[in-house]
GROMACS .gro file of C-alpha atoms in nm:
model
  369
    1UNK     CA    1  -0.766  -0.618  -0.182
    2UNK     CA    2  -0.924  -0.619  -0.553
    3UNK     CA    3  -0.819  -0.915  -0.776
    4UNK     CA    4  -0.610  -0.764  -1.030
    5UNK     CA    5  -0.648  -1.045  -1.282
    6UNK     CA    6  -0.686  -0.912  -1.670
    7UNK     CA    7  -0.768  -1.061  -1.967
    8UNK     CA    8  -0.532  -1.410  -1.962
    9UNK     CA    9  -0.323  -1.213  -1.712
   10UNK     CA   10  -0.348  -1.363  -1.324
   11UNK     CA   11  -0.372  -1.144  -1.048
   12UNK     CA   12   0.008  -1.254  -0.911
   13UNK     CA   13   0.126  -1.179  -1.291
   14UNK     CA   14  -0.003  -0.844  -1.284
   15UNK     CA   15   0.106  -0.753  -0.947
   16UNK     CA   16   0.435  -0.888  -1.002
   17UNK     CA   17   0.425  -0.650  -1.310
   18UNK     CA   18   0.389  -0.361  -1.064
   19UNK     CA   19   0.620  -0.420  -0.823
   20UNK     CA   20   0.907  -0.432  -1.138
   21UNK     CA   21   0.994  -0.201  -1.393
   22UNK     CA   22   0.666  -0.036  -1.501
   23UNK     CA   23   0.504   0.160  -1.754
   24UNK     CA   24   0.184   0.314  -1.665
   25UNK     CA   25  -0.051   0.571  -1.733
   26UNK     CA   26  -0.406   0.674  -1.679
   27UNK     CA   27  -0.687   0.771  -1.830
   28UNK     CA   28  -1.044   0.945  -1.768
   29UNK     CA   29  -1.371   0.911  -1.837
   30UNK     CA   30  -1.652   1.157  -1.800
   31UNK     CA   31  -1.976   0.966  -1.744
   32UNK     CA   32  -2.340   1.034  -1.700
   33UNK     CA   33  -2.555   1.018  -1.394
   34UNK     CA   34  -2.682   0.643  -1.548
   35UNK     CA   35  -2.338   0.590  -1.551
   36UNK     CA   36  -2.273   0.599  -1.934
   37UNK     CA   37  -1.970   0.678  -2.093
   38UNK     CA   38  -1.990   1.034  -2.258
   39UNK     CA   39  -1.643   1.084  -2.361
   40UNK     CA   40  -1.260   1.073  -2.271
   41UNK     CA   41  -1.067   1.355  -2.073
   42UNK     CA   42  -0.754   1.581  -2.180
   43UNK     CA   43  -0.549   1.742  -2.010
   44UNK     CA   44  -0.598   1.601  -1.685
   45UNK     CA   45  -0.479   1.677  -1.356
   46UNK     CA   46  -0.658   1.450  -1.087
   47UNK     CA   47  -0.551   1.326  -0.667
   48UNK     CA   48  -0.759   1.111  -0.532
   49UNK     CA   49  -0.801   0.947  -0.172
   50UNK     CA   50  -0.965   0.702   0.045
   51UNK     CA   51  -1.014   0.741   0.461
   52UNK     CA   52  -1.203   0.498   0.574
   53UNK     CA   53  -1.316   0.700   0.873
   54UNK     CA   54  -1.476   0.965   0.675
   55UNK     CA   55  -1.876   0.969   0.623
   56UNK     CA   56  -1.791   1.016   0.237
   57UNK     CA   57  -1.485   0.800   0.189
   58UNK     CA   58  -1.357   0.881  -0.148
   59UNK     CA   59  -1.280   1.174  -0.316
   60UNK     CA   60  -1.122   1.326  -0.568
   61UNK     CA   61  -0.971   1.692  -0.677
   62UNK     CA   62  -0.934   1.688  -1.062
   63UNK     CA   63  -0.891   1.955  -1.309
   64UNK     CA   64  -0.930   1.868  -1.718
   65UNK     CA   65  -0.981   2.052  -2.040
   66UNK     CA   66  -1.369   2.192  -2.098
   67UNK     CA   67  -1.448   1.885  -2.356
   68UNK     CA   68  -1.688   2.012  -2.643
   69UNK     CA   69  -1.981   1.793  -2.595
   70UNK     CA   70  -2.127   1.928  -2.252
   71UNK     CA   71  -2.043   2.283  -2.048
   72UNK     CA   72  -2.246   2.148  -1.774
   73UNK     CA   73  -2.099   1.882  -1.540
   74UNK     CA   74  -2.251   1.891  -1.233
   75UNK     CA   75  -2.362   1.566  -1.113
   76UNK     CA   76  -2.179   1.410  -1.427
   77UNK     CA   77  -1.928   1.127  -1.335
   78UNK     CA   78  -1.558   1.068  -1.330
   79UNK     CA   79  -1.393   0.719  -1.360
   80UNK     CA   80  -1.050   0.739  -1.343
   81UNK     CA   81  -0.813   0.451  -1.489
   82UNK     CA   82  -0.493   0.330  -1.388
   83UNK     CA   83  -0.276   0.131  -1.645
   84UNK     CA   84   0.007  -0.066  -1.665
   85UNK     CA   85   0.174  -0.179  -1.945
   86UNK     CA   86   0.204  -0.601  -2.029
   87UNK     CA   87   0.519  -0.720  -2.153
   88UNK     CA   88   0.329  -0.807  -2.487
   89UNK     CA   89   0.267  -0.428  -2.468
   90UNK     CA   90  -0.100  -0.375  -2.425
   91UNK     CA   91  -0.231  -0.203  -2.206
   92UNK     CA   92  -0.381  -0.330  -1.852
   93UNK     CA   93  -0.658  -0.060  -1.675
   94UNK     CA   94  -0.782  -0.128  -1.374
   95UNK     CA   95  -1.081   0.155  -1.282
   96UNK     CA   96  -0.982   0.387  -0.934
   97UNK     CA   97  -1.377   0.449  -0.846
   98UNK     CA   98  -1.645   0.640  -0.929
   99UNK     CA   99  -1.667   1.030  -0.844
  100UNK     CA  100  -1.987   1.230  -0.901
  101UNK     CA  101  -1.847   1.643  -0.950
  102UNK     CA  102  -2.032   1.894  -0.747
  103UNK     CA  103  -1.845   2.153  -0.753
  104UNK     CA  104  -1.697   2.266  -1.095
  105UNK     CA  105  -1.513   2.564  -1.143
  106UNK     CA  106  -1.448   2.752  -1.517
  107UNK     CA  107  -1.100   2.866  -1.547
  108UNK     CA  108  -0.935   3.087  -1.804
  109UNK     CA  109  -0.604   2.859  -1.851
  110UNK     CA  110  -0.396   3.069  -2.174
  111UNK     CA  111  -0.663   3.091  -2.424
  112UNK     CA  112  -0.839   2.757  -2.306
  113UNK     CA  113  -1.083   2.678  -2.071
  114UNK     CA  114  -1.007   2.402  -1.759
  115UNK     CA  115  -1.233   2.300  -1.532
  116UNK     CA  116  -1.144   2.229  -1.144
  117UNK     CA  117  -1.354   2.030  -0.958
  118UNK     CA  118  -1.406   1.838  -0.578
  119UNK     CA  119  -1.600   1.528  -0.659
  120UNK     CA  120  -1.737   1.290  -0.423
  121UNK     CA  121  -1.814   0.921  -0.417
  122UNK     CA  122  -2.185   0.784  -0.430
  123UNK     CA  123  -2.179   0.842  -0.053
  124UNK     CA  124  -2.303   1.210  -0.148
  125UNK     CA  125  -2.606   1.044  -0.300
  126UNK     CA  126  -2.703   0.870   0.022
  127UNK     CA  127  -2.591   1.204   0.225
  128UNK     CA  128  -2.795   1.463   0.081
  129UNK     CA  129  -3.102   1.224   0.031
  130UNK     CA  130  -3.314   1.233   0.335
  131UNK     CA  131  -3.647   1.145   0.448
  132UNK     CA  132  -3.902   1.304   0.327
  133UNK     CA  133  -4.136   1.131   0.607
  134UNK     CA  134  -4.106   0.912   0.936
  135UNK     CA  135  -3.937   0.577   0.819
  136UNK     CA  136  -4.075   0.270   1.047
  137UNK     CA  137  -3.896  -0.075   1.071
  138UNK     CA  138  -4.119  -0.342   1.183
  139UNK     CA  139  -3.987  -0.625   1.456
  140UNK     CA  140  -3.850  -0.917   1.244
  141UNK     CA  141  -3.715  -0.706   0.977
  142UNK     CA  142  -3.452  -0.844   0.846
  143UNK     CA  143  -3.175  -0.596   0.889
  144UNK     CA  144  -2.961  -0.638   0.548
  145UNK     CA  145  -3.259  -0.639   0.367
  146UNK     CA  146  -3.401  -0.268   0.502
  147UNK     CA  147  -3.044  -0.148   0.424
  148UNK     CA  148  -3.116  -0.260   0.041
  149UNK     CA  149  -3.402  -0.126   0.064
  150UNK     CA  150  -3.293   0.192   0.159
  151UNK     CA  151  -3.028   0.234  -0.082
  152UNK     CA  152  -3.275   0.121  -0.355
  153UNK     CA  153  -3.503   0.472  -0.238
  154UNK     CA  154  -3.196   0.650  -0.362
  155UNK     CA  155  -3.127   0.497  -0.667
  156UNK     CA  156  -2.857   0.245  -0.566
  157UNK     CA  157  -2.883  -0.043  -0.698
  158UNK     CA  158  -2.559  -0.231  -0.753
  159UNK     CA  159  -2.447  -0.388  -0.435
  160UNK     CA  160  -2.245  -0.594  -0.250
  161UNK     CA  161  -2.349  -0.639   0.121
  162UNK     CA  162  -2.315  -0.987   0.303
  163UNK     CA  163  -2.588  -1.162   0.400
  164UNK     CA  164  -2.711  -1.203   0.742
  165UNK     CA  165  -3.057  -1.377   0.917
  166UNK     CA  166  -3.045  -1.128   1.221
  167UNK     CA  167  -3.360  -0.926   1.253
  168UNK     CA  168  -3.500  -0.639   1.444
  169UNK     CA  169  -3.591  -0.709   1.805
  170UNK     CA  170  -3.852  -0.376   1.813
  171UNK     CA  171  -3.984  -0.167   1.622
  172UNK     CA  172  -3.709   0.096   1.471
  173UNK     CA  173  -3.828   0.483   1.385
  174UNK     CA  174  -3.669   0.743   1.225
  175UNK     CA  175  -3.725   1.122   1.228
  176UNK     CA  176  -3.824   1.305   0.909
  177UNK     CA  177  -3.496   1.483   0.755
  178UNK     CA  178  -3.263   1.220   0.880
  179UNK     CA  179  -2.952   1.150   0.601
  180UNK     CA  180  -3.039   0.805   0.419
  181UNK     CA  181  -2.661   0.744   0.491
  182UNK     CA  182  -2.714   0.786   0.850
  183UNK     CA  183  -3.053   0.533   0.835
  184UNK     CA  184  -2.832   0.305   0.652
  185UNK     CA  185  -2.501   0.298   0.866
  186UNK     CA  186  -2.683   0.295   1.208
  187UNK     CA  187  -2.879  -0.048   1.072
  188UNK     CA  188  -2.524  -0.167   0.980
  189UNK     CA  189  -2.417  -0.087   1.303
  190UNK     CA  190  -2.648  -0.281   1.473
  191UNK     CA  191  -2.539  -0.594   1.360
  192UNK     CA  192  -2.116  -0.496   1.376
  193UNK     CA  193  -2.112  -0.497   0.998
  194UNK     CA  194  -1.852  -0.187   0.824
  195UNK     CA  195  -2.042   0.096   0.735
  196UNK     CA  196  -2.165   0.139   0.378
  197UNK     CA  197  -1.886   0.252   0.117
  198UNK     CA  198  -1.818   0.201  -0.239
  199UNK     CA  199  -1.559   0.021  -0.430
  200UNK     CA  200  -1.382   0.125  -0.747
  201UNK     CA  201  -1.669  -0.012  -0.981
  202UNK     CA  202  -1.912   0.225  -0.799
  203UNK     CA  203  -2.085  -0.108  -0.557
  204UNK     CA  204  -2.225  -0.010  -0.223
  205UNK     CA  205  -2.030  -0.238   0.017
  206UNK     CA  206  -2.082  -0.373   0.332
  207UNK     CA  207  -1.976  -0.698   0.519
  208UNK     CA  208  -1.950  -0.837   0.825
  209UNK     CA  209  -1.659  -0.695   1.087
  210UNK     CA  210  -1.348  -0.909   1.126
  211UNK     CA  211  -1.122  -0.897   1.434
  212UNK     CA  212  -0.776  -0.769   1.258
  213UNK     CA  213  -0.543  -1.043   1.455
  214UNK     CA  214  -0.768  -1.257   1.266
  215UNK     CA  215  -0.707  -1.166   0.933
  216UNK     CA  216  -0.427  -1.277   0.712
  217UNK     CA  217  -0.210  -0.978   0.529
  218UNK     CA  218  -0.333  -0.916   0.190
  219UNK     CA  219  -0.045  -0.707   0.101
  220UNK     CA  220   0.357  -0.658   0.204
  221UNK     CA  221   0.544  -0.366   0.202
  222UNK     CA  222   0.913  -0.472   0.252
  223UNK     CA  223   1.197  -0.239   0.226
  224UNK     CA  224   1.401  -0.513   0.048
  225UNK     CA  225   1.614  -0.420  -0.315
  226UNK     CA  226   1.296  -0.421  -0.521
  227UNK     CA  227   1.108  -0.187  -0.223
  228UNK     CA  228   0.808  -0.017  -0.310
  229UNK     CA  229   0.861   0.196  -0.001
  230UNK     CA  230   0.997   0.576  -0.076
  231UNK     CA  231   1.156   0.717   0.206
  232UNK     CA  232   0.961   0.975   0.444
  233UNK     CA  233   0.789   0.685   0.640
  234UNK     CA  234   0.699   0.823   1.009
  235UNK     CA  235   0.579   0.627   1.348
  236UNK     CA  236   0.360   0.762   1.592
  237UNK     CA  237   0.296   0.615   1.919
  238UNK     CA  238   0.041   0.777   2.152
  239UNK     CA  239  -0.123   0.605   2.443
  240UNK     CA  240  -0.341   0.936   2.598
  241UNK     CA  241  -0.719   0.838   2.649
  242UNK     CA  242  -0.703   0.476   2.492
  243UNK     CA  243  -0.918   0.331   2.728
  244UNK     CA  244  -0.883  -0.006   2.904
  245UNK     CA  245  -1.246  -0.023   2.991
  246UNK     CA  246  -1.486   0.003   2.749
  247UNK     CA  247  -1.864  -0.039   2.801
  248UNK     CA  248  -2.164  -0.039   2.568
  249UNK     CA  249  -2.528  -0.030   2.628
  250UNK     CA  250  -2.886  -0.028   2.533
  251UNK     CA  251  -3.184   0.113   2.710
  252UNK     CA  252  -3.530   0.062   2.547
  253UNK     CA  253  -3.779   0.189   2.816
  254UNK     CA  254  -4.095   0.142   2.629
  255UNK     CA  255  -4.041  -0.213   2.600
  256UNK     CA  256  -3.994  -0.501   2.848
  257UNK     CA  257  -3.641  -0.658   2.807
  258UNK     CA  258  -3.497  -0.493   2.616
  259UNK     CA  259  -3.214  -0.365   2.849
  260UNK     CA  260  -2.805  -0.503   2.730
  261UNK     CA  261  -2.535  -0.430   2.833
  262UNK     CA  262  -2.153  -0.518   2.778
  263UNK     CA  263  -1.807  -0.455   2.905
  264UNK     CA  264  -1.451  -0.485   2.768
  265UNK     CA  265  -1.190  -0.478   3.042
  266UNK     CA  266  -0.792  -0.480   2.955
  267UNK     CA  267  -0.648  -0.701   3.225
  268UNK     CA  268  -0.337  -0.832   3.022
  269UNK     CA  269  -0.036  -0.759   3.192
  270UNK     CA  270   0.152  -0.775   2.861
  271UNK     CA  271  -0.034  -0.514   2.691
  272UNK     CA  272   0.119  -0.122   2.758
  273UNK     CA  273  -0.287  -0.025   2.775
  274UNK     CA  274  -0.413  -0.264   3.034
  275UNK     CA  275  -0.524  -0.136   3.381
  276UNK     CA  276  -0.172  -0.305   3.558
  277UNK     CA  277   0.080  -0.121   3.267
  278UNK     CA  278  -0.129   0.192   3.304
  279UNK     CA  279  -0.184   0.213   3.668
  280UNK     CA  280  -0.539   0.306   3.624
  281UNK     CA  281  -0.862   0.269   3.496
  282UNK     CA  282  -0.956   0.498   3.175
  283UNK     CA  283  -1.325   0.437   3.107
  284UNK     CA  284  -1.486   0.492   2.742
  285UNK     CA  285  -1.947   0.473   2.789
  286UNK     CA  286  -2.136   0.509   2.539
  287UNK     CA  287  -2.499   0.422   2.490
  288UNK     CA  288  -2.582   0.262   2.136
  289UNK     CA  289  -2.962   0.299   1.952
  290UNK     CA  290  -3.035  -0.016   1.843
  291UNK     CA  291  -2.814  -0.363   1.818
  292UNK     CA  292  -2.982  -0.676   1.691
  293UNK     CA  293  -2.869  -0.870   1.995
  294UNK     CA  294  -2.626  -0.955   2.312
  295UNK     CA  295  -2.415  -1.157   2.128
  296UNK     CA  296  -2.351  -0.866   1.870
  297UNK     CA  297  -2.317  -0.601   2.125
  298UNK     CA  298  -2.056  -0.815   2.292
  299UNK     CA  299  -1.866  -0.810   1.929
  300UNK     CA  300  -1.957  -0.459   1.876
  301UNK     CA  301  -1.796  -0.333   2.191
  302UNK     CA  302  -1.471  -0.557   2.180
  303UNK     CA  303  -1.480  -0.433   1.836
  304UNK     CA  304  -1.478  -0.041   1.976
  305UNK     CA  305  -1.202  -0.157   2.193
  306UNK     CA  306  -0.993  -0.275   1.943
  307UNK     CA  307  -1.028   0.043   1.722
  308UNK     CA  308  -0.965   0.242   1.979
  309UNK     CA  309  -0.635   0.060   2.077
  310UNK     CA  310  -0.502   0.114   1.737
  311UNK     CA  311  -0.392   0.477   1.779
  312UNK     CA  312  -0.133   0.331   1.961
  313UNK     CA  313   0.112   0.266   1.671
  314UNK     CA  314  -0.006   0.463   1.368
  315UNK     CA  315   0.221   0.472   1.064
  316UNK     CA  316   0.271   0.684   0.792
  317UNK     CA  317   0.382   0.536   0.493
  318UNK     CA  318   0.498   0.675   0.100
  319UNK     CA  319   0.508   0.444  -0.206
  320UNK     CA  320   0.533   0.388  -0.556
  321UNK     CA  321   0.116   0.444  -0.669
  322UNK     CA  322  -0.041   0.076  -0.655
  323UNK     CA  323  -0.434   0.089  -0.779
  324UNK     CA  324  -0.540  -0.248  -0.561
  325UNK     CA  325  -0.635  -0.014  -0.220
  326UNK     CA  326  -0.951  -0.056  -0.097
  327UNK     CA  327  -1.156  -0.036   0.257
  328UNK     CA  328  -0.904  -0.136   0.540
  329UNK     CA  329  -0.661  -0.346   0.371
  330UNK     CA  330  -0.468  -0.587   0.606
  331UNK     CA  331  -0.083  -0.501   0.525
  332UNK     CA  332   0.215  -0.668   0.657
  333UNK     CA  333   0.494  -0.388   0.660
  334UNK     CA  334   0.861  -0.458   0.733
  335UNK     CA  335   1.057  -0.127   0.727
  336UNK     CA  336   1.384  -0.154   0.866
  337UNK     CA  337   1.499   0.157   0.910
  338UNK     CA  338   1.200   0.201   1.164
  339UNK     CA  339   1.253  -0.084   1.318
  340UNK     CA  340   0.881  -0.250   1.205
  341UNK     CA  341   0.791  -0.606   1.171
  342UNK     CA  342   0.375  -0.630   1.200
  343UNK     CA  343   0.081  -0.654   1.067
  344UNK     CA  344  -0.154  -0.330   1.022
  345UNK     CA  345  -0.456  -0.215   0.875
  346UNK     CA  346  -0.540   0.065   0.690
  347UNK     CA  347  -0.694   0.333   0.741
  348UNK     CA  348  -0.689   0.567   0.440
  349UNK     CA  349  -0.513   0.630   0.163
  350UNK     CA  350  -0.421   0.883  -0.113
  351UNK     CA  351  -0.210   0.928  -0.416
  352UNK     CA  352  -0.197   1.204  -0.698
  353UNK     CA  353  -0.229   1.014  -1.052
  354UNK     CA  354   0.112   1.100  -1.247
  355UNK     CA  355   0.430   0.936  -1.379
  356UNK     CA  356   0.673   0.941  -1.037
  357UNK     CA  357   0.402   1.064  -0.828
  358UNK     CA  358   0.371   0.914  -0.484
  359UNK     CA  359   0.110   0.742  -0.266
  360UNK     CA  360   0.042   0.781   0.083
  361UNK     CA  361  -0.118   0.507   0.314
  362UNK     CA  362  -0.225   0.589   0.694
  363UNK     CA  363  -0.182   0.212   0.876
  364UNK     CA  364  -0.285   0.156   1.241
  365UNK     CA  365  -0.099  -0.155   1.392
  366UNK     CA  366  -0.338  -0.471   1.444
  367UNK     CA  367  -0.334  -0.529   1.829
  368UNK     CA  368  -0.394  -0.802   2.017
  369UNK     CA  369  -0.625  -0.740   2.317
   0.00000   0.00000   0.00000
């Protein structure tokens, strides 16, 4: 989750400061397309959300007072703020992302004029920017660095993507017209890295792919006396087509070895999805482009199998609006009214920027397999 240190204020201090008796507010900027401050909003009205198995992960609705300076805003920016008050009394803002408008609307709202917008993380940039010709990846190319330079064609520049020494086994092609986002996530893919999103200062992430049992919980949500939790949390539990053998595969025919192929097979008898709980085999095949190498596709595919074993136990969950979410947080949650104890990870979240306003969070259990 993002470090929430501020000024001489630790990240524990501040944290602790919102999980007591707050004050907070928010505030919004309207930015150019270099990213430059133009002025402060009024008036604002702004939800925002994050699901992490969107192609365009964050988004925003907002609706604000036409400003004075520019009638024109598509393609301008929005940074939203969220603040907290110190106990000294100033004011602690931590920023909620970066949102490019493409939609505005002009409204007549009693004698002023509003503007309601959808806006879109940086994502959109890589989405509508395709190739205007046949992109070729020589063998040996270094896979992290064609995503960089990919995302440096469309104008990205500030990132944050882990490093890695694995390289292209063939030559890669792609068609004219294909999405930079695609050309970008498919490399990503074929080394088990997340695919590319941005983080609240407007970075193009991307790191390498953790099991979930093996990541410690970042976060707790207990419903203790000082619960964040709001009531209206739900459990789902659904076990239809969550396979318990799941195979991946390459096929290369125009060159020589360059056939892989791996299987995940669910033999616990302590897990409810393996093939002795269920009674039967349910089968998940897929064939995948490109994948920098057997080890990887081995990772990749008990990666798939893990994902898809998480619908098993999916959890809704309402709080108080905390502004340290980012890409699949690791939460513990204790609820006791539910009956939960466990670690999950999640998925997406959302939360409409106001005083008493509410957030939402979409967890998916971590499961051992």
């Amino acid at each position: 989750m993002y470090d929430m240190s501020y000024a001489e204020f630790t990240n524990e201090q501040v944290i602790k400061m919102l999980e007591g008796n707050r004050t907070i507010d928010f505030e919004y900027e309207l930015m150019n397309n270099e990213e430059k401050v133009i002025t402060t909003l009024d008036n604002v009205e702004c939800s925002i959300s994050f699901n992490s198995e969107a192609e365009i992960m964050g988004t925003a609705s907002i609706r604000f007072r036409e400003t004075e300076i520019r009638s024109y805003y598509t393609d301008l920016r929005i940074r939203p703020w969220f603040k907290i008050q110190a106990p000294d009394r100033t004011w602690i803002r931590h920023p909620l992302g970066i949102y490019i408008i493409t939609t505005p609307t002009r409204q007549d709202g009693g004698g002023k004029v509003y503007i309601d917008a959808d806006c879109y993380d940086k994502s959109i940039i890589l989405q509508e920017d395709k190739l205007t010709d046949r992109l070729l990846i020589k063998a040996e190319s270094l896979y992290v660095n064609e995503v960089r330079n990919v995302l440096m064609s469309a104008g990205i520049n500030k990132t944050n993507i882990d490093g890695s020494e694995l390289r292209t086994s063939v030559d890669l092609e792609y068609e004219i017209g294909t999405s930079k986002l695609d050309v970008i996530n498919s490399l990503l893919q074929a080394i088990n890295y997340t695919p590319i999103h941005f983080d609240r200062m407007g970075n193009a992430v991307a790191k390498k792919y953790i099991e979930p049992d093996e990541r410690a919980a970042e976060y707790g949500y207990m419903t203790d006396d000082n619960s964040l939790i709001l009531s209206g949390a739900n459990q789902s539990n659904d076990l239809y087509n969550v396979p318990n053998i799941v195979i991946r595969y390459v096929e290369n025919p125009d060159v020589e070895n360059t056939s892989l192929r791996s299987e995940y097979v669910n033999n616990d008898a302590s897990s409810p999805l393996s093939i002795q709980r269920r009674g039967r085999k349910i089968v998940n095949v897929e064939s995948v482009d490109d994948i920098a190498d057997q080890g990887t596709l081995d990772a990749f595919t008990r990666r798939v199998a893990i994902e898809m074993s998480q619908v098993n136990d999916n959890v809704v969950l309402p709080t108080a609006l905390m502004p340290h979410h980012e890409y699949r947080n690791c939460i513990y949650l204790r609820n006791d009214n539910l009956g939960i104890t466990s670690k999950y990870i999640e998925y997406a979240w959302s939360m409409k920027l106001g005083i008493g306003e509410k957030m939402n969070h979409t967890l998916k259990k971590v499961m051992r397999i």
